[in-house]
mmCIF file of C-alpha atoms in Angstrom:
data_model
loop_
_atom_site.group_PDB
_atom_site.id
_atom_site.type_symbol
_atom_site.label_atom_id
_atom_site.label_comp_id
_atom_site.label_asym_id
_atom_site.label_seq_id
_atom_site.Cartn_x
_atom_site.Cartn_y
_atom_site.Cartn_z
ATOM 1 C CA UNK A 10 46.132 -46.993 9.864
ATOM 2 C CA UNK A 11 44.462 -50.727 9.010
ATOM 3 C CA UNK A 12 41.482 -50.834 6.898
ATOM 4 C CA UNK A 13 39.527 -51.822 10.239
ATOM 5 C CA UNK A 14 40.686 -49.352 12.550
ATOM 6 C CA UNK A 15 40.013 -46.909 9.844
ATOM 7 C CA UNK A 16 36.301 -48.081 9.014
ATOM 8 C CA UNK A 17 35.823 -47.950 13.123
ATOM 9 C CA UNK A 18 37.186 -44.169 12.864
ATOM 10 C CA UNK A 19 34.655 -43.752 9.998
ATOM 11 C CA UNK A 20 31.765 -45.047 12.007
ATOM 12 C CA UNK A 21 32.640 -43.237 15.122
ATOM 13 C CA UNK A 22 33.590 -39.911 13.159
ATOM 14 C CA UNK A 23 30.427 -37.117 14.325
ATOM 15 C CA UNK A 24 28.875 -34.993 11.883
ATOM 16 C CA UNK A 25 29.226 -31.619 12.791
ATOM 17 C CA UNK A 26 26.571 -29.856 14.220
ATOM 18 C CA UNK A 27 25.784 -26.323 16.169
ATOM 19 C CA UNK A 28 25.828 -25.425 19.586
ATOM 20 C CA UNK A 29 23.716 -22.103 20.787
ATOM 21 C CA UNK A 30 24.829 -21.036 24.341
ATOM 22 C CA UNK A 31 22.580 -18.628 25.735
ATOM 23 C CA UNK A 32 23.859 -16.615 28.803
ATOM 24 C CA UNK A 33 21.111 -15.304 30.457
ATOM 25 C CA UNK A 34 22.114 -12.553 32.612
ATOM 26 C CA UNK A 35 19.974 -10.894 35.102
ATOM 27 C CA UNK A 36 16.764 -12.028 33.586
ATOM 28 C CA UNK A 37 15.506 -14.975 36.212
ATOM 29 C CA UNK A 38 14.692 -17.184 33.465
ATOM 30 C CA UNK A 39 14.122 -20.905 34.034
ATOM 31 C CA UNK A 40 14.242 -22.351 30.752
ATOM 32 C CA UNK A 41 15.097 -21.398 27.224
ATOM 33 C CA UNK A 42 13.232 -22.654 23.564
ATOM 34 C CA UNK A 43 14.913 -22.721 20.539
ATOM 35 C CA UNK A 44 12.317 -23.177 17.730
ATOM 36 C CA UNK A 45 11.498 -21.968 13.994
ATOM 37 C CA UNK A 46 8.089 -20.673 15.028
ATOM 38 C CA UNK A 47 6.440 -21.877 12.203
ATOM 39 C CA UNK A 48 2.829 -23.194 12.976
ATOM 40 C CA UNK A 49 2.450 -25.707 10.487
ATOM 41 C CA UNK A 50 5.796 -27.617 11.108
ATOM 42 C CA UNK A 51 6.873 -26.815 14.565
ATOM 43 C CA UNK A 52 10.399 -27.770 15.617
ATOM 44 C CA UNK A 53 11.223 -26.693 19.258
ATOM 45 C CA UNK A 54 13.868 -27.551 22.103
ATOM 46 C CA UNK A 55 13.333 -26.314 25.613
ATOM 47 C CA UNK A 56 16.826 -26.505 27.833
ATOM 48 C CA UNK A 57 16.653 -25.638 31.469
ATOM 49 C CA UNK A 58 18.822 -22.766 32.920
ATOM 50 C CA UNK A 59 22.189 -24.060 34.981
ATOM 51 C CA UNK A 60 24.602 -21.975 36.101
ATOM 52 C CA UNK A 61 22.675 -19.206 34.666
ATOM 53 C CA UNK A 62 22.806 -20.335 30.833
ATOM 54 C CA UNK A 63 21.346 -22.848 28.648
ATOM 55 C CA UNK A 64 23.163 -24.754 26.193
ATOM 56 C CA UNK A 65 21.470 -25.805 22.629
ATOM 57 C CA UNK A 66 23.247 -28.920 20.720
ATOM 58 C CA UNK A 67 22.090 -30.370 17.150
ATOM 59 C CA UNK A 68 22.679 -30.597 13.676
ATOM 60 C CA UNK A 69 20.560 -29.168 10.830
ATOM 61 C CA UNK A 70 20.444 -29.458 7.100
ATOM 62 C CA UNK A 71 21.590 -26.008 5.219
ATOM 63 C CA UNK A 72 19.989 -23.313 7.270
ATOM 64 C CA UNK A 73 16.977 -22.068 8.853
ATOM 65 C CA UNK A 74 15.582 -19.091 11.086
ATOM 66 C CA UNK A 75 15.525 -19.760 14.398
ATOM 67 C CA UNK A 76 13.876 -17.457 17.467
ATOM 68 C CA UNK A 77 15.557 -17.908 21.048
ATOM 69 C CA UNK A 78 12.736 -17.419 23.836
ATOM 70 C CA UNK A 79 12.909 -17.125 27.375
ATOM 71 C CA UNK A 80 10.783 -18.896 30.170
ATOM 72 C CA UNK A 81 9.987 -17.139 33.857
ATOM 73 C CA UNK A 82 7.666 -18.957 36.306
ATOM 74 C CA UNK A 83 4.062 -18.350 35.341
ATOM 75 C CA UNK A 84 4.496 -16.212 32.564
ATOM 76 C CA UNK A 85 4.173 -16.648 28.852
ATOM 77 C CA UNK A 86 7.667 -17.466 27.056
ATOM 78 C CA UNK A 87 9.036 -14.053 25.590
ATOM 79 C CA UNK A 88 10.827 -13.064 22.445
ATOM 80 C CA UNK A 89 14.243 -12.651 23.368
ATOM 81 C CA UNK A 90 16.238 -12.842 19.839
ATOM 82 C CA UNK A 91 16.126 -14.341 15.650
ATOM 83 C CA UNK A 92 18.930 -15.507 14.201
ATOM 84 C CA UNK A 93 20.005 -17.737 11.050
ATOM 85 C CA UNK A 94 20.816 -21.414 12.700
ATOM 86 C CA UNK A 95 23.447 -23.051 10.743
ATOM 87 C CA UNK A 96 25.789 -25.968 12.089
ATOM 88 C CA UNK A 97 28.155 -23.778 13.973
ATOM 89 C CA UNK A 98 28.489 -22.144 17.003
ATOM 90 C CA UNK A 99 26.929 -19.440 19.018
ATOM 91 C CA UNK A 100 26.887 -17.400 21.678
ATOM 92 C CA UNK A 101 23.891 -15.647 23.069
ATOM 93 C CA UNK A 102 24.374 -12.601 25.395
ATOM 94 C CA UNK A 103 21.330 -11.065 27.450
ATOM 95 C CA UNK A 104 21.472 -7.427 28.825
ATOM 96 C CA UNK A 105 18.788 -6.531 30.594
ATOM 97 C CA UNK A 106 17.409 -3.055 29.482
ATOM 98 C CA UNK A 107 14.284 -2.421 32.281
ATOM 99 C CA UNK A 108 11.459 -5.051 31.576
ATOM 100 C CA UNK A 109 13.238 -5.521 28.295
ATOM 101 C CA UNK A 110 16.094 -7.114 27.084
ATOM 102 C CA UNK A 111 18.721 -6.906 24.732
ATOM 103 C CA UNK A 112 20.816 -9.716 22.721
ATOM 104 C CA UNK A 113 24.032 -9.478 21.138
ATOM 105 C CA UNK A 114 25.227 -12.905 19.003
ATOM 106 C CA UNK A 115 28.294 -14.079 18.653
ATOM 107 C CA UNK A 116 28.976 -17.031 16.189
ATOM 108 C CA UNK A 117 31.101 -18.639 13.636
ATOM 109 C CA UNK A 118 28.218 -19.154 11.161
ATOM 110 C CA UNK A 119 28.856 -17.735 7.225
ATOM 111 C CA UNK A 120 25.317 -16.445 7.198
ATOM 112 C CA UNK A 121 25.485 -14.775 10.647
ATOM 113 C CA UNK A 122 28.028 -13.246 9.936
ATOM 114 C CA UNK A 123 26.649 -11.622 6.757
ATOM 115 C CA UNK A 124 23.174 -11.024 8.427
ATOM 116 C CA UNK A 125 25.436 -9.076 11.311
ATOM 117 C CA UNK A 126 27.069 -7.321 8.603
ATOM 118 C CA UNK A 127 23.787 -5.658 7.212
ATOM 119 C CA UNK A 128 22.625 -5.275 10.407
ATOM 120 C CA UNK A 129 25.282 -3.364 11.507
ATOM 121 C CA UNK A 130 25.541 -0.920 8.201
ATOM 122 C CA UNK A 131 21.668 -0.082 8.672
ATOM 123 C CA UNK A 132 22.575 0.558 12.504
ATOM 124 C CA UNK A 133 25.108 2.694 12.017
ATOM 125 C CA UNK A 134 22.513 5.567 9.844
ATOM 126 C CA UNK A 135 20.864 5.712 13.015
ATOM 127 C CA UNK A 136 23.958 6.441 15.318
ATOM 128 C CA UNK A 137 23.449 9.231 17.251
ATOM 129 C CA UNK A 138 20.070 9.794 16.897
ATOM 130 C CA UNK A 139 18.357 9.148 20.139
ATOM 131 C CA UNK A 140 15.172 7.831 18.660
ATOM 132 C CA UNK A 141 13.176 7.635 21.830
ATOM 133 C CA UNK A 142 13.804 11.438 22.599
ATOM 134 C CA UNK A 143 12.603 12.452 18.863
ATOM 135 C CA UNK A 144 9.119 10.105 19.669
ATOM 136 C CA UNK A 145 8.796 11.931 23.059
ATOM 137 C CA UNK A 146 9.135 15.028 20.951
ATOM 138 C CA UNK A 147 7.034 13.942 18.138
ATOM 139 C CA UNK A 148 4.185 13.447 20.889
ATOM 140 C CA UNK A 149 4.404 16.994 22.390
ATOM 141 C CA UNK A 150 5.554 18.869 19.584
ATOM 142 C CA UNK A 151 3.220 21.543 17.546
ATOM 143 C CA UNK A 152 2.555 20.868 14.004
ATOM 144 C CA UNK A 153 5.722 22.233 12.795
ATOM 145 C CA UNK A 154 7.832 20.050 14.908
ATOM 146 C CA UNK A 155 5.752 17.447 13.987
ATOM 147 C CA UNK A 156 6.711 17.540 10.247
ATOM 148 C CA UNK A 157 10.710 18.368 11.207
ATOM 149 C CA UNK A 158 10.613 14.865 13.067
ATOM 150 C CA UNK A 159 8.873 13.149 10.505
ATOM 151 C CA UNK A 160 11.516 14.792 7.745
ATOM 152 C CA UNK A 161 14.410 13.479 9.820
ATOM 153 C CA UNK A 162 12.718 10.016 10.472
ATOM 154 C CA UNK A 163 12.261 9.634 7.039
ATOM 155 C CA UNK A 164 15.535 10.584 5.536
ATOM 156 C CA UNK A 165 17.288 7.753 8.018
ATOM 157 C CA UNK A 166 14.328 5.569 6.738
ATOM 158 C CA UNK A 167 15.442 6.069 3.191
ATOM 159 C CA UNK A 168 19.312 5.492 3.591
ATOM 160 C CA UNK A 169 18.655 2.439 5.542
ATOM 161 C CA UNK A 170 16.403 0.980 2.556
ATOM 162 C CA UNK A 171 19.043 1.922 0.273
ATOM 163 C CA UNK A 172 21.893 -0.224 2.059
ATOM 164 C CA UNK A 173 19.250 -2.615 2.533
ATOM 165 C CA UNK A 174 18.252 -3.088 -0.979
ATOM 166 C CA UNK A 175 21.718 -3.049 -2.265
ATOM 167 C CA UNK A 176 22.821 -5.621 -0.452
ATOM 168 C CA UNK A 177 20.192 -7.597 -1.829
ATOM 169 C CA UNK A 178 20.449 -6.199 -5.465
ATOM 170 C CA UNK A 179 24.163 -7.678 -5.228
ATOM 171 C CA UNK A 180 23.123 -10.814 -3.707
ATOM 172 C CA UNK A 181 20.124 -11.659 -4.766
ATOM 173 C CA UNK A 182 19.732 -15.359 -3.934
ATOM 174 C CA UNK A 183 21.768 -15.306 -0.288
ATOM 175 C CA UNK A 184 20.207 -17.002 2.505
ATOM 176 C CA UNK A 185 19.134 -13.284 3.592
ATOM 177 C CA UNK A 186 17.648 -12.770 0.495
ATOM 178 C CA UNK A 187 15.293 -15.917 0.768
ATOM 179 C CA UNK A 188 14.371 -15.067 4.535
ATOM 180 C CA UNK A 189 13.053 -11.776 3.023
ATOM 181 C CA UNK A 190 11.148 -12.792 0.850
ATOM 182 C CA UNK A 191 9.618 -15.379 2.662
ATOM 183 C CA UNK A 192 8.727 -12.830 5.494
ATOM 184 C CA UNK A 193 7.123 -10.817 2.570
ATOM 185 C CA UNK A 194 5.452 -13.489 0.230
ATOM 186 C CA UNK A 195 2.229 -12.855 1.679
ATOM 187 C CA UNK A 196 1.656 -9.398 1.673
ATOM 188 C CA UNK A 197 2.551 -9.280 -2.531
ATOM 189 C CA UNK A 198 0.447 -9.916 -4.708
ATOM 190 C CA UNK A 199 0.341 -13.449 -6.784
ATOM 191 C CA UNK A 200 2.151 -12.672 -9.965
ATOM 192 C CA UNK A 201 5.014 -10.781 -8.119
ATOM 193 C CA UNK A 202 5.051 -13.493 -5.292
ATOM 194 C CA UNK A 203 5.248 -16.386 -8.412
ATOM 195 C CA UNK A 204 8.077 -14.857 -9.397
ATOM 196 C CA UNK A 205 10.162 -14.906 -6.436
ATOM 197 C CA UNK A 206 9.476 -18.453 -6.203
ATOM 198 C CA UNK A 207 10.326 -19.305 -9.436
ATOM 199 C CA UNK A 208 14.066 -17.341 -8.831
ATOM 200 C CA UNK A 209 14.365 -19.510 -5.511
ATOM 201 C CA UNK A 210 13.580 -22.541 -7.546
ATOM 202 C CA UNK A 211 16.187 -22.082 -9.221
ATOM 203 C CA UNK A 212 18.899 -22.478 -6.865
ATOM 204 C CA UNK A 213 19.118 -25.832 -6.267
ATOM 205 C CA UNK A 214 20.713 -25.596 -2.637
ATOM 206 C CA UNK A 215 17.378 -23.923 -1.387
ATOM 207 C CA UNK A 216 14.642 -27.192 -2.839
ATOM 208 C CA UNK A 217 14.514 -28.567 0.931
ATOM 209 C CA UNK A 218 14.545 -25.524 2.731
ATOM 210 C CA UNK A 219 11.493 -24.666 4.898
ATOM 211 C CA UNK A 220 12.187 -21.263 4.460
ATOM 212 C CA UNK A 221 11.790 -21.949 0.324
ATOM 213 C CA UNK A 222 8.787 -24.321 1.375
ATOM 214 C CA UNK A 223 6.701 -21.698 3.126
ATOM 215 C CA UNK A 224 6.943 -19.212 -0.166
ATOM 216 C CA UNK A 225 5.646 -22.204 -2.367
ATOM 217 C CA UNK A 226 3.043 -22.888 0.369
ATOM 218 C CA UNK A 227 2.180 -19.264 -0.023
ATOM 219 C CA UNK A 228 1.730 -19.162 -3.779
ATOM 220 C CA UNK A 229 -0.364 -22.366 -3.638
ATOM 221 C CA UNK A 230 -2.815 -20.303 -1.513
ATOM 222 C CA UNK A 231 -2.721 -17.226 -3.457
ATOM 223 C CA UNK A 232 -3.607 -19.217 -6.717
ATOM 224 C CA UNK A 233 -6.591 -21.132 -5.012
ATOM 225 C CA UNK A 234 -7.828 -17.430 -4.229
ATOM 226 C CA UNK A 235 -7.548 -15.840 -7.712
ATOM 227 C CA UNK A 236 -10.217 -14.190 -9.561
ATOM 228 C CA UNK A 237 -11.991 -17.497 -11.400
ATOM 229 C CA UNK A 238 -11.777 -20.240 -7.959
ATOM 230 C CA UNK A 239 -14.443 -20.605 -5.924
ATOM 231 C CA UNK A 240 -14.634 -18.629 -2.870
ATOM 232 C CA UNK A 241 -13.916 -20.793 0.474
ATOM 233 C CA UNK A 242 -17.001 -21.079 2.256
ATOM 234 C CA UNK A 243 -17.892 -20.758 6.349
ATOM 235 C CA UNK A 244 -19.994 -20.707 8.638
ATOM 236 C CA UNK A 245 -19.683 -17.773 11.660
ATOM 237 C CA UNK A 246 -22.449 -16.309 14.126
ATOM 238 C CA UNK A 247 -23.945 -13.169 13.572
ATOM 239 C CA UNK A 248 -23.983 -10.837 16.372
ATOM 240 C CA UNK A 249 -27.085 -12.251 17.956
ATOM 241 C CA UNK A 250 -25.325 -15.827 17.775
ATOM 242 C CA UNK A 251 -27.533 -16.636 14.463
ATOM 243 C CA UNK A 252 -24.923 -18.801 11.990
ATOM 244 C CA UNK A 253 -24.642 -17.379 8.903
ATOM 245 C CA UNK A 254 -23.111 -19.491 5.820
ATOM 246 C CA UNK A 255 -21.212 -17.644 3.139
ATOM 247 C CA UNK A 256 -23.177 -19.356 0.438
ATOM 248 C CA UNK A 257 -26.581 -18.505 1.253
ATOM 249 C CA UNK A 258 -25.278 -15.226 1.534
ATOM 250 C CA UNK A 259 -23.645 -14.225 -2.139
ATOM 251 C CA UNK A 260 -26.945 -15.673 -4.319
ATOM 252 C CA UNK A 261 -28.719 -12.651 -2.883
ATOM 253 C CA UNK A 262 -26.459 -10.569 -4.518
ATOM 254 C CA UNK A 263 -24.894 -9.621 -8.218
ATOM 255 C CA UNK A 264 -21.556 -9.008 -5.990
ATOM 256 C CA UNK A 265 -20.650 -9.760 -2.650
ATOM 257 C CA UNK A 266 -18.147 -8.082 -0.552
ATOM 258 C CA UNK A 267 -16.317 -10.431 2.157
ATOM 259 C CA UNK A 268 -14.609 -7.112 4.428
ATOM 260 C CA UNK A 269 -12.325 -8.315 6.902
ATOM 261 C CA UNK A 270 -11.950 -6.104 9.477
ATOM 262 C CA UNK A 271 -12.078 -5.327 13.322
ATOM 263 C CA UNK A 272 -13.007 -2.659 15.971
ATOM 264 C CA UNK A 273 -9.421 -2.338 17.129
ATOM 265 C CA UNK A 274 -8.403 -1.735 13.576
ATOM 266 C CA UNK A 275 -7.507 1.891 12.934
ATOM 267 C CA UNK A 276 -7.574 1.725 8.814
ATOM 268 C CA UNK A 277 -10.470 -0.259 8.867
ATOM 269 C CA UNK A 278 -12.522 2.339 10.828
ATOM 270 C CA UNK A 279 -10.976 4.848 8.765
ATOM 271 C CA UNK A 280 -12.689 3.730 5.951
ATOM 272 C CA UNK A 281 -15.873 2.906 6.786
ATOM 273 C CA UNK A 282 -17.064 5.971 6.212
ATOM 274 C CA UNK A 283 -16.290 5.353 2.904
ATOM 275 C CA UNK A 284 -17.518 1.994 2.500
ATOM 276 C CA UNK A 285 -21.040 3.465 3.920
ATOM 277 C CA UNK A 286 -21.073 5.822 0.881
ATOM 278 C CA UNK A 287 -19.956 3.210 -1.441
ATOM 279 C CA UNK A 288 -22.405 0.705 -0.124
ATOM 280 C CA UNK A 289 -25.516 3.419 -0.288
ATOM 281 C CA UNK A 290 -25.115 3.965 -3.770
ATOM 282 C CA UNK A 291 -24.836 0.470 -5.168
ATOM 283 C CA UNK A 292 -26.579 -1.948 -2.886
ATOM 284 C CA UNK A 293 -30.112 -1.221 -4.985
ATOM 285 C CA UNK A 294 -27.822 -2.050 -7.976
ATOM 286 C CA UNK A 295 -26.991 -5.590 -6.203
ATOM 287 C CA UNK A 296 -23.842 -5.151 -4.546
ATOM 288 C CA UNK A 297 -23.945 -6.693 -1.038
ATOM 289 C CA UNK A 298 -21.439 -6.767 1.952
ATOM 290 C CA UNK A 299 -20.422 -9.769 4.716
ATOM 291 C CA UNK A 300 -18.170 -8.099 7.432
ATOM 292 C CA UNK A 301 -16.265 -10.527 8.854
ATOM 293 C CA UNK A 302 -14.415 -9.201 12.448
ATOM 294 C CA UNK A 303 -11.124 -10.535 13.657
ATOM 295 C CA UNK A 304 -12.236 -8.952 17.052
ATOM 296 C CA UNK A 305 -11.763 -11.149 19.856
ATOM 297 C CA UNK A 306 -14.296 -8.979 22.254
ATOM 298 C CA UNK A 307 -18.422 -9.166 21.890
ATOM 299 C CA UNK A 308 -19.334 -5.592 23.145
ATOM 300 C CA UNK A 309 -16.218 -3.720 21.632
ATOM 301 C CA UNK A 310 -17.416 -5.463 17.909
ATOM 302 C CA UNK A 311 -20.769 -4.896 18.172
ATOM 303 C CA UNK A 312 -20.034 -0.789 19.230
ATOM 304 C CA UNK A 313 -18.086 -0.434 16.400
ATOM 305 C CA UNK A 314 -20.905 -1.650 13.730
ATOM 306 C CA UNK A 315 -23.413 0.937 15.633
ATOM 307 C CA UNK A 316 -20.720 3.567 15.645
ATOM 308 C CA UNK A 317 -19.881 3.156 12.170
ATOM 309 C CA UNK A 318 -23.264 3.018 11.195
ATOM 310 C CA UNK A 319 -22.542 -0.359 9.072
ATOM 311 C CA UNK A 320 -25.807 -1.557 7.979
ATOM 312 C CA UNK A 321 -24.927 -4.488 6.273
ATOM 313 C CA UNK A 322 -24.447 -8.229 7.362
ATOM 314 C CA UNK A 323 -21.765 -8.887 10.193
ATOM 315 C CA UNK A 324 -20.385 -12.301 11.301
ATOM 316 C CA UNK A 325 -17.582 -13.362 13.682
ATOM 317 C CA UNK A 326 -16.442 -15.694 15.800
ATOM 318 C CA UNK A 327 -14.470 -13.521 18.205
ATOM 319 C CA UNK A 328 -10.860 -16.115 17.897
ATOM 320 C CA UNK A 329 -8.985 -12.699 16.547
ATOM 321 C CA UNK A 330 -6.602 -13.893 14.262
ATOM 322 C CA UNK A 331 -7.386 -17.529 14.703
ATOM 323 C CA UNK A 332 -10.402 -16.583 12.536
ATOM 324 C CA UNK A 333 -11.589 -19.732 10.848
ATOM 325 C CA UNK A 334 -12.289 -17.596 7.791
ATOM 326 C CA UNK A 335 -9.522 -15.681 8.089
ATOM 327 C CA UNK A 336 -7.537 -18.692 7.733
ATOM 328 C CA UNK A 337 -9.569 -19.901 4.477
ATOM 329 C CA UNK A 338 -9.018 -16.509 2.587
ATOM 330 C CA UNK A 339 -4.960 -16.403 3.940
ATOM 331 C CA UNK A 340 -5.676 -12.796 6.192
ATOM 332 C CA UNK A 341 -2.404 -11.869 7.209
ATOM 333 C CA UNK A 342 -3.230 -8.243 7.671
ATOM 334 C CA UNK A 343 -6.763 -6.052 7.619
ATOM 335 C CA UNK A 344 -8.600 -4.286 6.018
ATOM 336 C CA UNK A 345 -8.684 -6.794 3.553
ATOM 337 C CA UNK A 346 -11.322 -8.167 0.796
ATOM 338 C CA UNK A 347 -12.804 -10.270 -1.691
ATOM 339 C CA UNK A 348 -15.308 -9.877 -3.967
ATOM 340 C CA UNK A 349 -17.346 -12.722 -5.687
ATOM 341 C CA UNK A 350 -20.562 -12.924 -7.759
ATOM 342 C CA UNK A 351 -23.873 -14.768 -7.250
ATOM 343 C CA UNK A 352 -22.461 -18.070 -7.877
ATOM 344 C CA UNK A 353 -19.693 -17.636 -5.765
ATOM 345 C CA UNK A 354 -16.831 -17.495 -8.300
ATOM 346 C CA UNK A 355 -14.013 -15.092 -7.020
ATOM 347 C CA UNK A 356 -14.037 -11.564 -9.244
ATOM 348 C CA UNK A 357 -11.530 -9.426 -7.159
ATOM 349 C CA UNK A 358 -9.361 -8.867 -3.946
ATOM 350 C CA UNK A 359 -8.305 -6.175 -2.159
ATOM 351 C CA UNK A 360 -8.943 -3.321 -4.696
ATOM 352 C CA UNK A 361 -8.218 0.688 -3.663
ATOM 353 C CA UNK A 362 -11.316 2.882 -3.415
ATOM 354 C CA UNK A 363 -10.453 3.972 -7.034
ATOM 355 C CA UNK A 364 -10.730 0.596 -8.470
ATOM 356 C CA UNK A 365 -13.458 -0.665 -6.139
ATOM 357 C CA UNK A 366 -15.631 2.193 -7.676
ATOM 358 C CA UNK A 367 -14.835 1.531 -10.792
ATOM 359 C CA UNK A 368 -15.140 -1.993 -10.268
ATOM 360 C CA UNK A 369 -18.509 -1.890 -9.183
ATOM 361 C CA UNK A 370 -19.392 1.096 -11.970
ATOM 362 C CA UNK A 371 -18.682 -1.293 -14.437
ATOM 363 C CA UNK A 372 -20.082 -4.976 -13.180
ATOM 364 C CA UNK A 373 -23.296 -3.127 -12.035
ATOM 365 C CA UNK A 374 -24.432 -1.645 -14.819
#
């Protein structure tokens, strides 16, 4: 070969790339999207169904997460299947199950492969076991049966954590491993969720990864929320429309609870009760309360403050979990809280009962 026609074959040579071909079976689907769901920095590709499939082609750098959705006329896309997106090839299988729908991958990919491979060890604990029926039987059963389902339900639970978390004892800084952790980084707490980042940091292959990105995102915002910051401040409508700013709230107070919460909630209304008793008996001491709903529905939030008896401060501005404080203060999950003092400096977040009482015991006195 001459030097030229071997620089032409150089220029003309194609990176390799993946291809996702998604069959879609009975499902009357118009359209497919293939994105990384991630709000901040969306990527997305919608294909059009022909010949009853769709047919992804790109190239990506390492690997990501990736969630296949399907399209019907005048309906909201719908979660079809998640997968790890590497530059190979894959093909994606639709059964149709009654209004639902099940996937089955096939692919060349390293990493799917492996994911497949866990998946399928954790499946196979619950072969057999006709999950559905023992729920059906949960539902009718008498106390007794109750407690025989729950014994069985837990004992698969437990051997499925246990293949789970030795796979990732024995490879702890595998592709899986980081999407873990990155689906978990914000429900830990910020010392154990440093850590994790600093044992991805360390892996050189993972520094551009979005996946890797999103836990360092997450640690940021834990940090800027630690006891010592400044609390974010807001500004939401009480339930007569009033707006009430966080700031002018917590100098009327020696601590202030923010309690993010909701009506639909089932914890949270499980421990207001408790909250009433703890609020009674230090609120003359100066301990003061800002319940902030994630409750998308006027009538249902303001039931749930008269039928909880919650006599303290409530603000919302009914966008669920598109809360605009929710979003300052990182809610991923409720009931959650913080607690700051007059000047607005962050003291605590998210203590048990135990602590809060002794928390308050001790800053009160």
């Amino acid at each position: 070969m001459t030097v030229a026609a071997l620089a032409a074959f150089s220029c003309t040579e194609k990176k390799p790339g993946y291809t996702v071909t998604v069959n879609a079976g009975d499902g009357e689907f118009t359209s497919f999207i293939l994105t990384n769901n991630d709000k901040d920095n969306p990527v997305a590709d919608t294909v059009a169904v022909a010949e009853n499939k769709a047919v992804f082609t790109g190239q990506i750098e390492g690997f990501d997460v990736f969630t296949v959705k399907g399209v019907k006329d005048g309906e909201e896309p719908a979660y079809l299947t998640r997968f790890f997106l590497e530059n190979a090839n894959y093909t994606i299988n639709l059964e149709a199950d009654g209004d639902h729908f099940h996937s089955k991958i096939e692919s060349d990919g390293p990493i799917q492969k492996q994911s497949d491979s866990l998946e399928n060890l954790i499946k196979a604990v619950y072969e057999g076991v006709d999950m559905h029926a023992l729920e059906k039987e949960y539902t009718e059963g008498d106390k007794k049966v109750k407690d025989s389902i729950m014994s069985i339900v837990n004992e698969l639970g437990e051997k499925a954590e246990a293949i789970s978390n030795s796979f990732f004892d024995a490879n702890p800084l595998s592709p899986l491993a980081l999407q873990e952790a990155a689906s978990n980084i914000r429900y830990i707490g910020l010392d154990s969720a440093k850590k994790i980042m600093e044992k991805f940091a360390a892996a050189p292959e993972f520094a551009n990864n979005r996946l890797f990105k999103n836990i360092q995102k997450e640690v940021e915002k834990k940090e800027a929320l630690a006891p010592g910051h400044q609390a974010p401040d807001f500004t939401l409508n009480d339930p007569e429309g009033n707006p009430v700013k966080f700031s002018d709230v917590y100098p009327n107070n020696k601590v202030t609870m923010i309690d993010f919460w909701a009506s639909w909630c089932g914890p949270c209304r499980a421990f207001n009760p408790t909250l009433t008793k703890i609020y009674a008996k230090y609120n003359k001491k100066g301990f003061g309360i800002l319940g902030v709903s994630l409750d998308k529905e006027q009538d249902k939030w303001v039931e749930a403050i008269k039928a909880d008896k919650l006599v303290w401060q409530h603000v919302s501005d009914l966008k669920f979990w598109d809360c605009e404080a929710g979003k300052l203060y990182n809610i991923s999950f409720i009931p959650q809280s913080y607690f700051v003092d007059s000047e607005g400096k962050i003291l605590l977040a998210s203590p048990s009962e135990e602590e809060l009482e002794s928390f308050l015991e001790e800053y009160l006195k």
